[in-house]
Amino acid sequence: MARGFTTKILHTLANRKDVHGAIQYPIYATSAYEFESAEDIAGAFQNTRPAFAYSRSGNPTVEFLETRIKNVTHAHQVIACASGMAAITATILTLCEAGDNIVISPKMFGNSVLLFIDTLHSMGLEVRLADFTKPETIIPKIDSHTRLLFFEVLNNPFLEIVDLENIQKIASEKKVLLCADTTLTPPNIFDAGRWGINISITSTTKYISDGGVSVGGLVIDYGNYNWEWIPKLNLLFSQHGQNAFAFKLRKEVLRNTGACLSPFNAFLQAVGLETLSLRFERMNDNAFMIAQWLDNHVGVVRVSYPGLPNSPYFDRCQRYLSGKAGGLLTFELESQQRCFEVVNKLQLIKRATNINDNRSLIIHPLSTIYADFSAELSKEISLSEGLLRLSVGIEEVEDLINDIQQALSV
Ligand SMILES: *Cc1c(COP(=O)(O)O)cnc(C)c1O
């Protein structure tokens, strides 16, 4: 019988058993590994005798985190990186070269957009924008140099849910890779491979790390794309078949760029996975109740939460996420000044960036996360100056509502 998410996480066996049979997989705090012979170390470097040689290229604790994720996502390959941004960067560097283009949604986590528009654009990658809630806008942007479509399934902080089925149809017709950031839709509620996503990226800093304790990222390859269609992977495909992407990412890009996950963070995140489902449920239930409460408050202009029946994304939330939008919501007040007043009056909810901490966190996105956006880009994302993002934690919900109520009172 198929087992549930948490059972699978708790009972994942490591590829190599710990010598002492430790119940919690240990932190291998080592930079390098000793070999019995010169032949063995040569074999490790030449991939004829796979073994850990140096922790920038591989570490047992990091591998254990990857194995746990692989077990619950049915992925073909999972590669851990130093952060969510490192995971996105490694993916693009593996797939694209100067002269290629990618089609992205401008409505994403601010650093992702800036990585594409500033950093990677200046290296010769052309970046085209489309509205992924309206997939017909994507079609005219695709040509023979388009390597991938990049979007967030549930986007931060806009909380729109994309039209996955139609995006997938377009991608498969055009043979273009579907790369999704699934940070807000973790594997306990969303099965990315089932919806035709080829590569998903997750910032483990968020839901997966156990309450805001570490930074990390994952690249997940579902084994459902033909790597022959990526010019840069052509040769590797003939040698490694379906492993072409993961091989290049791990053995070349990650090793050369050096953005490896630390074993200590891998340990924290492997432990975080054990309570992910519990924490997610509590954050989801709290956020739903707060969203409903805010929706009925006269001082609040608008609430965005896909779990609310009046949300334009309610149906997609039911279909893709079993009705669980998670712990993130936004609400709009009449002005930036009013937002600042309310934020400053909060006593429990913390003024901080980051999301999915066990504590509730609030931020005014326009003056912080999007402060570096050009006027042109800001217009593209049309973020209101009155918008606040609330990342709901696992406190008792009455305490959170009381805090918001006293802060909103005039
Ligand atoms: C936080 C975040 C990232 C970046 O992850 P880091 O671990 O901070 O580098 C990427 N995408 C989304 C949706 C995020 O929320």
Coordinates of C-alpha atoms and ligand atoms in Angstrom, one line a residue:
M1 CA 0.0 0.0 0.0
A2 CA 1.2 3.5 -0.8
R3 CA 2.5 5.2 2.3
G4 CA 1.9 8.8 3.3
F5 CA 4.4 11.7 3.1
T6 CA 5.5 11.8 6.7
T7 CA 5.8 8.0 7.0
K8 CA 8.0 7.9 3.9
I9 CA 10.2 10.8 5.2
L10 CA 10.7 9.2 8.6
H11 CA 11.5 5.8 7.2
T12 CA 13.8 6.7 4.3
L13 CA 17.0 4.7 4.5
A14 CA 20.3 6.3 3.7
N15 CA 22.1 5.0 0.7
R16 CA 25.0 4.1 3.0
K17 CA 24.0 3.0 6.5
D18 CA 25.6 4.8 9.4
V19 CA 28.2 2.6 11.0
H20 CA 26.7 3.0 14.5
G21 CA 23.1 2.7 13.3
A22 CA 22.3 6.2 14.5
I23 CA 18.5 6.8 14.3
Q24 CA 19.0 10.4 13.3
Y25 CA 21.4 10.5 10.3
P26 CA 24.6 12.2 11.5
I27 CA 26.3 15.4 10.4
Y28 CA 29.4 14.5 8.5
A29 CA 31.4 17.5 9.3
T30 CA 34.4 16.9 7.1
S31 CA 35.9 18.6 4.1
A32 CA 37.6 15.5 2.6
Y33 CA 37.6 11.7 2.6
E34 CA 40.5 9.3 2.9
F35 CA 41.1 6.5 0.3
E36 CA 42.8 3.1 0.6
S37 CA 44.8 3.5 -2.5
A38 CA 45.8 5.9 -5.3
E39 CA 43.7 3.8 -7.7
D40 CA 40.6 4.3 -5.5
I41 CA 41.0 8.1 -5.4
A42 CA 41.7 8.2 -9.2
G43 CA 38.5 6.1 -9.6
A44 CA 36.5 8.6 -7.6
F45 CA 37.7 11.5 -9.8
Q46 CA 37.0 9.5 -13.0
N47 CA 33.6 8.4 -11.9
T48 CA 34.5 4.7 -12.2
R49 CA 34.4 4.1 -8.5
P50 CA 31.8 6.6 -7.1
A51 CA 32.8 7.8 -3.7
F52 CA 32.8 11.0 -1.6
A53 CA 36.1 12.8 -2.2
Y54 CA 35.5 16.4 -1.2
S55 CA 32.5 18.0 0.4
R56 CA 32.0 20.7 -2.2
S57 CA 31.2 17.8 -4.6
G58 CA 29.4 15.5 -2.3
N59 CA 28.7 14.8 1.4
P60 CA 26.8 11.9 3.1
T61 CA 24.5 14.2 5.1
V62 CA 23.7 16.3 2.0
E63 CA 23.1 13.1 0.1
F64 CA 20.7 11.9 2.8
L65 CA 18.6 15.1 2.5
E66 CA 18.5 14.5 -1.3
T67 CA 17.5 10.9 -0.8
R68 CA 14.6 11.9 1.5
I69 CA 13.3 14.4 -1.1
K70 CA 13.7 11.8 -3.9
N71 CA 11.7 9.3 -1.9
V72 CA 8.7 11.6 -1.6
T73 CA 8.7 13.3 -5.0
H74 CA 9.5 10.2 -7.1
A75 CA 12.1 12.4 -8.7
H76 CA 14.8 11.0 -11.0
Q77 CA 17.5 13.1 -9.4
V78 CA 17.7 15.7 -6.6
I79 CA 20.6 18.1 -6.1
A80 CA 20.9 20.2 -3.0
C81 CA 22.5 23.7 -3.3
A82 CA 23.6 26.5 -0.9
S83 CA 20.3 28.4 -1.3
G84 CA 17.2 28.8 -3.4
M85 CA 19.0 31.4 -5.5
A86 CA 22.0 29.0 -5.9
A87 CA 19.6 26.3 -7.1
I88 CA 18.1 28.6 -9.8
T89 CA 21.5 29.9 -10.9
A90 CA 22.9 26.4 -11.2
T91 CA 19.9 25.3 -13.3
I92 CA 20.1 28.1 -15.7
L93 CA 23.9 27.8 -16.1
T94 CA 23.4 24.1 -16.9
L95 CA 20.8 24.7 -19.6
C96 CA 21.5 28.0 -21.2
E97 CA 24.2 29.8 -23.1
A98 CA 24.7 33.3 -24.5
G99 CA 22.2 33.9 -27.3
D100 CA 19.5 31.7 -25.8
N101 CA 16.4 33.1 -24.3
I102 CA 14.0 32.2 -21.6
V103 CA 10.4 33.2 -20.9
I104 CA 9.7 34.1 -17.3
S105 CA 6.9 35.5 -15.2
P106 CA 7.8 39.0 -13.8
K107 CA 5.6 38.2 -10.8
M108 CA 8.0 36.2 -8.7
F109 CA 10.3 36.5 -5.7
G110 CA 12.2 39.7 -6.2
N111 CA 15.7 38.3 -6.3
S112 CA 14.7 35.6 -8.9
V113 CA 13.5 38.4 -11.3
L114 CA 16.7 40.4 -10.7
L115 CA 18.9 37.4 -11.2
F116 CA 17.4 36.9 -14.7
I117 CA 17.0 40.6 -15.7
D118 CA 20.3 41.9 -14.4
T119 CA 22.9 39.2 -13.7
L120 CA 22.1 36.6 -16.4
H121 CA 20.9 39.1 -19.0
S122 CA 24.4 40.8 -18.8
M123 CA 25.9 37.4 -19.6
G124 CA 24.0 37.3 -22.9
L125 CA 20.8 35.5 -21.9
E126 CA 17.7 37.2 -23.3
V127 CA 14.8 37.4 -20.8
R128 CA 11.2 37.7 -22.1
L129 CA 8.3 38.4 -19.9
A130 CA 4.8 36.8 -20.1
D131 CA 1.7 36.5 -17.8
F132 CA 1.6 32.9 -16.7
T133 CA -1.9 33.2 -15.4
K134 CA -2.8 33.8 -19.1
P135 CA -0.8 31.2 -21.0
E136 CA -1.7 32.5 -24.4
T137 CA 0.7 35.4 -23.7
I138 CA 3.6 32.9 -23.6
I139 CA 3.1 31.5 -27.1
P140 CA 4.4 34.5 -29.1
K141 CA 7.5 34.7 -26.9
I142 CA 8.8 31.2 -27.7
D143 CA 11.2 30.7 -30.6
S144 CA 13.9 28.1 -31.5
H145 CA 16.3 29.7 -29.0
T146 CA 13.9 29.5 -26.1
R147 CA 15.3 27.0 -23.6
L148 CA 12.8 27.1 -20.8
L149 CA 9.7 28.7 -19.2
F150 CA 10.3 29.8 -15.6
F151 CA 7.5 30.6 -13.1
E152 CA 6.3 30.1 -9.5
V153 CA 3.3 27.8 -9.2
L154 CA 1.9 29.9 -6.4
N155 CA 3.8 33.2 -6.6
N156 CA 5.4 35.2 -3.8
P157 CA 4.0 37.6 -2.8
F158 CA 1.2 37.9 -5.4
L159 CA -0.4 34.6 -4.5
E160 CA -1.7 33.9 -8.0
I161 CA -1.8 30.3 -9.1
V162 CA -0.7 29.7 -12.7
D163 CA -2.8 27.9 -15.3
L164 CA -0.6 24.7 -15.1
E165 CA -2.5 22.5 -17.6
N166 CA -2.4 25.1 -20.4
I167 CA 1.2 26.1 -19.7
Q168 CA 2.1 22.4 -19.8
K169 CA 0.3 22.0 -23.2
I170 CA 2.2 24.9 -24.7
A171 CA 5.5 23.6 -23.3
S172 CA 5.1 20.1 -24.7
E173 CA 3.9 21.3 -28.1
K174 CA 6.9 23.6 -28.4
K175 CA 9.3 21.0 -26.7
V176 CA 10.3 23.7 -24.2
L177 CA 11.4 22.8 -20.7
L178 CA 9.0 23.6 -17.8
C179 CA 11.0 24.9 -14.8
A180 CA 8.9 25.9 -11.8
D181 CA 9.8 27.4 -8.5
T182 CA 7.8 25.3 -6.0
T183 CA 9.0 27.0 -2.8
L184 CA 5.4 27.9 -1.7
T185 CA 4.0 24.5 -2.8
P186 CA 6.2 22.0 -1.0
P187 CA 6.1 18.2 -1.8
N188 CA 3.7 17.3 1.0
I189 CA 0.8 19.1 -0.9
F190 CA 2.0 19.4 -4.5
D191 CA 3.2 16.7 -6.9
A192 CA 5.1 18.7 -9.5
G193 CA 6.0 15.8 -11.8
R194 CA 2.4 14.8 -12.1
W195 CA 1.5 18.2 -13.6
G196 CA 4.2 18.0 -16.2
I197 CA 6.8 20.1 -14.6
N198 CA 10.3 19.0 -15.7
I199 CA 12.5 20.7 -13.2
S200 CA 11.4 22.2 -9.9
I201 CA 13.4 24.5 -7.7
T202 CA 12.7 24.9 -4.0
S203 CA 14.2 27.2 -1.4
T204 CA 14.5 24.9 1.6
T205 CA 15.0 28.0 3.7
K206 CA 11.2 28.3 3.8
Y207 CA 8.8 25.5 4.6
I208 CA 11.4 22.7 4.7
S209 CA 13.9 24.2 7.1
D210 CA 12.5 23.6 10.6
G211 CA 11.2 27.1 11.4
G212 CA 13.6 29.5 9.8
V213 CA 16.9 28.0 11.0
S214 CA 18.9 27.6 7.8
V215 CA 19.4 28.6 4.2
G216 CA 19.3 26.0 1.3
G217 CA 17.9 25.1 -2.0
L218 CA 17.0 22.0 -4.2
V219 CA 17.0 21.3 -7.9
I220 CA 14.6 18.4 -8.6
D221 CA 14.7 16.6 -11.9
Y222 CA 11.5 14.5 -12.6
G223 CA 13.1 12.6 -15.4
N224 CA 10.4 13.6 -17.9
Y225 CA 12.2 15.8 -20.4
N226 CA 14.2 14.8 -23.4
W227 CA 17.7 16.3 -22.8
E228 CA 18.5 15.9 -26.5
W229 CA 16.4 19.0 -27.1
I230 CA 18.9 21.2 -25.1
P231 CA 21.9 22.0 -27.4
K232 CA 24.2 22.3 -24.5
L233 CA 23.3 18.8 -23.3
N234 CA 23.4 17.1 -26.6
L235 CA 26.7 15.3 -26.2
L236 CA 26.1 14.4 -22.6
F237 CA 22.7 12.9 -23.5
S238 CA 24.4 10.4 -25.8
Q239 CA 26.7 9.4 -22.9
H240 CA 24.4 9.7 -19.9
G241 CA 20.8 9.6 -21.3
Q242 CA 18.3 10.8 -18.8
N243 CA 21.1 11.7 -16.3
A244 CA 22.5 14.3 -18.7
F245 CA 21.1 17.3 -16.8
A246 CA 21.9 16.1 -13.3
F247 CA 25.4 15.0 -14.3
K248 CA 26.3 18.3 -15.8
L249 CA 24.8 20.3 -12.9
R250 CA 26.5 18.3 -10.2
K251 CA 29.8 17.4 -11.8
E252 CA 30.4 20.7 -13.6
V253 CA 28.3 23.7 -12.7
L254 CA 27.9 23.1 -8.9
R255 CA 31.5 21.9 -8.5
N256 CA 32.9 24.9 -10.5
T257 CA 30.7 27.5 -8.9
G258 CA 31.0 26.1 -5.4
A259 CA 27.5 26.9 -4.1
C260 CA 27.2 23.6 -2.2
L261 CA 24.9 23.1 0.8
S262 CA 26.7 22.7 4.2
P263 CA 26.2 19.4 5.9
F264 CA 24.9 21.2 9.0
N265 CA 22.1 22.9 7.0
A266 CA 21.4 19.6 5.3
F267 CA 20.9 18.0 8.7
L268 CA 18.5 20.7 9.9
Q269 CA 16.5 20.4 6.7
A270 CA 16.4 16.6 6.7
V271 CA 15.0 16.9 10.3
G272 CA 12.6 19.7 9.1
L273 CA 11.1 17.4 6.6
E274 CA 9.9 15.2 9.5
T275 CA 7.5 17.9 10.7
L276 CA 6.9 19.7 7.4
S277 CA 3.4 18.3 7.0
L278 CA 2.4 19.1 10.6
R279 CA 3.8 22.6 10.5
F280 CA 2.2 23.2 7.0
E281 CA -1.2 22.1 8.2
R282 CA -1.1 24.4 11.2
M283 CA 0.2 27.4 9.2
N284 CA -2.5 26.7 6.6
D285 CA -5.3 26.5 9.1
N286 CA -4.1 29.7 10.9
A287 CA -3.7 31.6 7.6
F288 CA -7.2 30.5 6.4
M289 CA -8.8 31.8 9.6
I290 CA -6.8 35.1 9.6
A291 CA -7.6 35.6 5.9
Q292 CA -11.4 35.2 6.6
W293 CA -11.1 37.5 9.6
L294 CA -9.3 40.2 7.6
D295 CA -11.8 39.8 4.7
N296 CA -14.6 40.9 7.1
H297 CA -12.6 43.8 8.6
V298 CA -13.8 47.2 7.4
G299 CA -10.4 48.8 7.5
V300 CA -9.0 46.2 5.0
V301 CA -9.3 47.0 1.3
R302 CA -8.6 43.5 0.0
V303 CA -7.3 40.1 1.1
S304 CA -5.4 37.7 -1.2
Y305 CA -5.5 34.1 -0.1
P306 CA -6.2 31.3 -2.7
G307 CA -7.9 29.2 0.0
L308 CA -10.7 31.8 0.3
P309 CA -13.8 30.8 -1.7
N310 CA -13.9 34.4 -3.2
S311 CA -10.3 34.2 -4.5
P312 CA -10.0 34.0 -8.3
Y313 CA -7.5 31.2 -7.7
F314 CA -9.8 29.1 -5.4
D315 CA -10.5 26.5 -8.1
R316 CA -6.8 26.0 -9.0
C317 CA -6.0 25.8 -5.3
Q318 CA -8.5 22.9 -4.9
R319 CA -7.3 21.2 -8.0
Y320 CA -3.5 21.5 -7.7
L321 CA -3.0 21.9 -3.9
S322 CA -6.0 19.9 -2.4
G323 CA -7.4 23.3 -1.3
K324 CA -4.4 24.1 0.9
A325 CA -2.8 27.4 0.1
G326 CA -0.4 27.3 3.0
G327 CA 0.7 30.0 5.4
L328 CA 1.2 33.1 3.2
L329 CA -1.4 35.8 2.7
T330 CA -1.4 39.4 1.7
F331 CA -3.8 42.2 2.6
E332 CA -4.1 45.7 1.4
L333 CA -4.6 48.9 3.4
E334 CA -5.4 52.4 2.1
S335 CA -1.8 53.7 1.9
Q336 CA 1.9 52.9 2.6
Q337 CA 1.7 55.3 5.6
R338 CA -1.2 53.2 7.1
C339 CA 0.8 50.0 6.5
F340 CA 3.7 51.4 8.4
E341 CA 1.5 52.5 11.3
V342 CA -0.1 49.1 11.6
V343 CA 3.2 47.2 11.2
N344 CA 4.8 49.4 13.9
K345 CA 1.9 48.6 16.4
L346 CA 2.3 44.8 16.1
Q347 CA 3.5 43.3 19.4
L348 CA 3.7 39.6 18.5
I349 CA 4.1 39.4 14.8
K350 CA 7.6 40.2 13.8
R351 CA 8.8 42.8 11.3
A352 CA 11.1 40.6 9.2
T353 CA 11.7 39.2 5.7
N354 CA 11.6 35.4 5.2
I355 CA 8.5 33.2 5.1
N356 CA 7.3 30.0 6.8
D357 CA 9.1 30.6 10.0
N358 CA 7.4 29.0 13.0
R359 CA 6.8 32.6 14.2
S360 CA 4.5 35.0 12.2
L361 CA 6.4 37.6 10.1
I362 CA 5.2 40.7 8.3
I363 CA 6.7 42.9 5.6
H364 CA 5.8 45.8 3.3
P365 CA 7.0 44.3 0.0
L366 CA 7.2 47.5 -2.1
S367 CA 9.6 49.4 0.2
T368 CA 11.8 46.3 0.9
I369 CA 11.9 43.3 -1.4
Y370 CA 11.0 45.4 -4.5
A371 CA 13.0 48.5 -3.5
D372 CA 15.7 47.7 -6.2
F373 CA 13.1 47.3 -9.0
S374 CA 13.3 49.9 -11.8
A375 CA 10.2 52.0 -12.4
E376 CA 9.5 50.0 -15.6
L377 CA 9.7 46.6 -13.8
S378 CA 7.6 47.9 -10.9
K379 CA 4.9 48.9 -13.4
E380 CA 5.1 45.4 -14.8
I381 CA 4.3 43.7 -11.5
S382 CA 1.9 46.5 -10.3
L383 CA 2.4 45.9 -6.6
S384 CA 0.2 48.2 -4.5
E385 CA 1.9 50.6 -2.0
G386 CA -0.8 49.5 0.5
L387 CA 0.1 45.8 0.3
L388 CA 1.4 43.9 3.4
R389 CA 2.6 40.3 3.3
L390 CA 1.9 38.2 6.3
S391 CA 3.7 34.8 6.8
V392 CA 1.6 33.0 9.3
G393 CA 3.4 30.9 11.9
I394 CA 2.2 28.1 14.2
E395 CA 1.2 30.3 17.2
E396 CA -2.4 29.9 18.6
V397 CA -4.5 31.7 16.0
E398 CA -6.5 33.7 18.6
D399 CA -3.2 35.4 19.7
L400 CA -2.4 36.4 16.1
I401 CA -5.9 37.8 15.5
N402 CA -5.8 39.7 18.7
D403 CA -2.4 41.2 17.7
I404 CA -3.7 42.2 14.3
Q405 CA -6.9 43.6 15.8
Q406 CA -5.1 45.9 18.2
A407 CA -2.7 47.0 15.4
L408 CA -5.6 47.9 13.0
S409 CA -7.6 49.8 15.7
V410 CA -7.5 53.5 15.2
Ligands
LIG1 C1 13.0 32.8 -0.7 C2 12.7 32.4 -2.1 C3 13.7 32.1 -3.1 C4 15.1 32.3 -2.7 O1 15.6 31.3 -1.8 P1 16.9 31.6 -0.9 O2 17.0 30.3 -0.1 O3 16.5 32.8 0.0 O4 18.0 31.8 -1.8 C5 13.3 31.7 -4.3 N1 12.0 31.6 -4.6 C6 11.0 31.9 -3.8 C7 9.6 31.7 -4.2 C8 11.3 32.3 -2.5 O5 10.3 32.6 -1.6

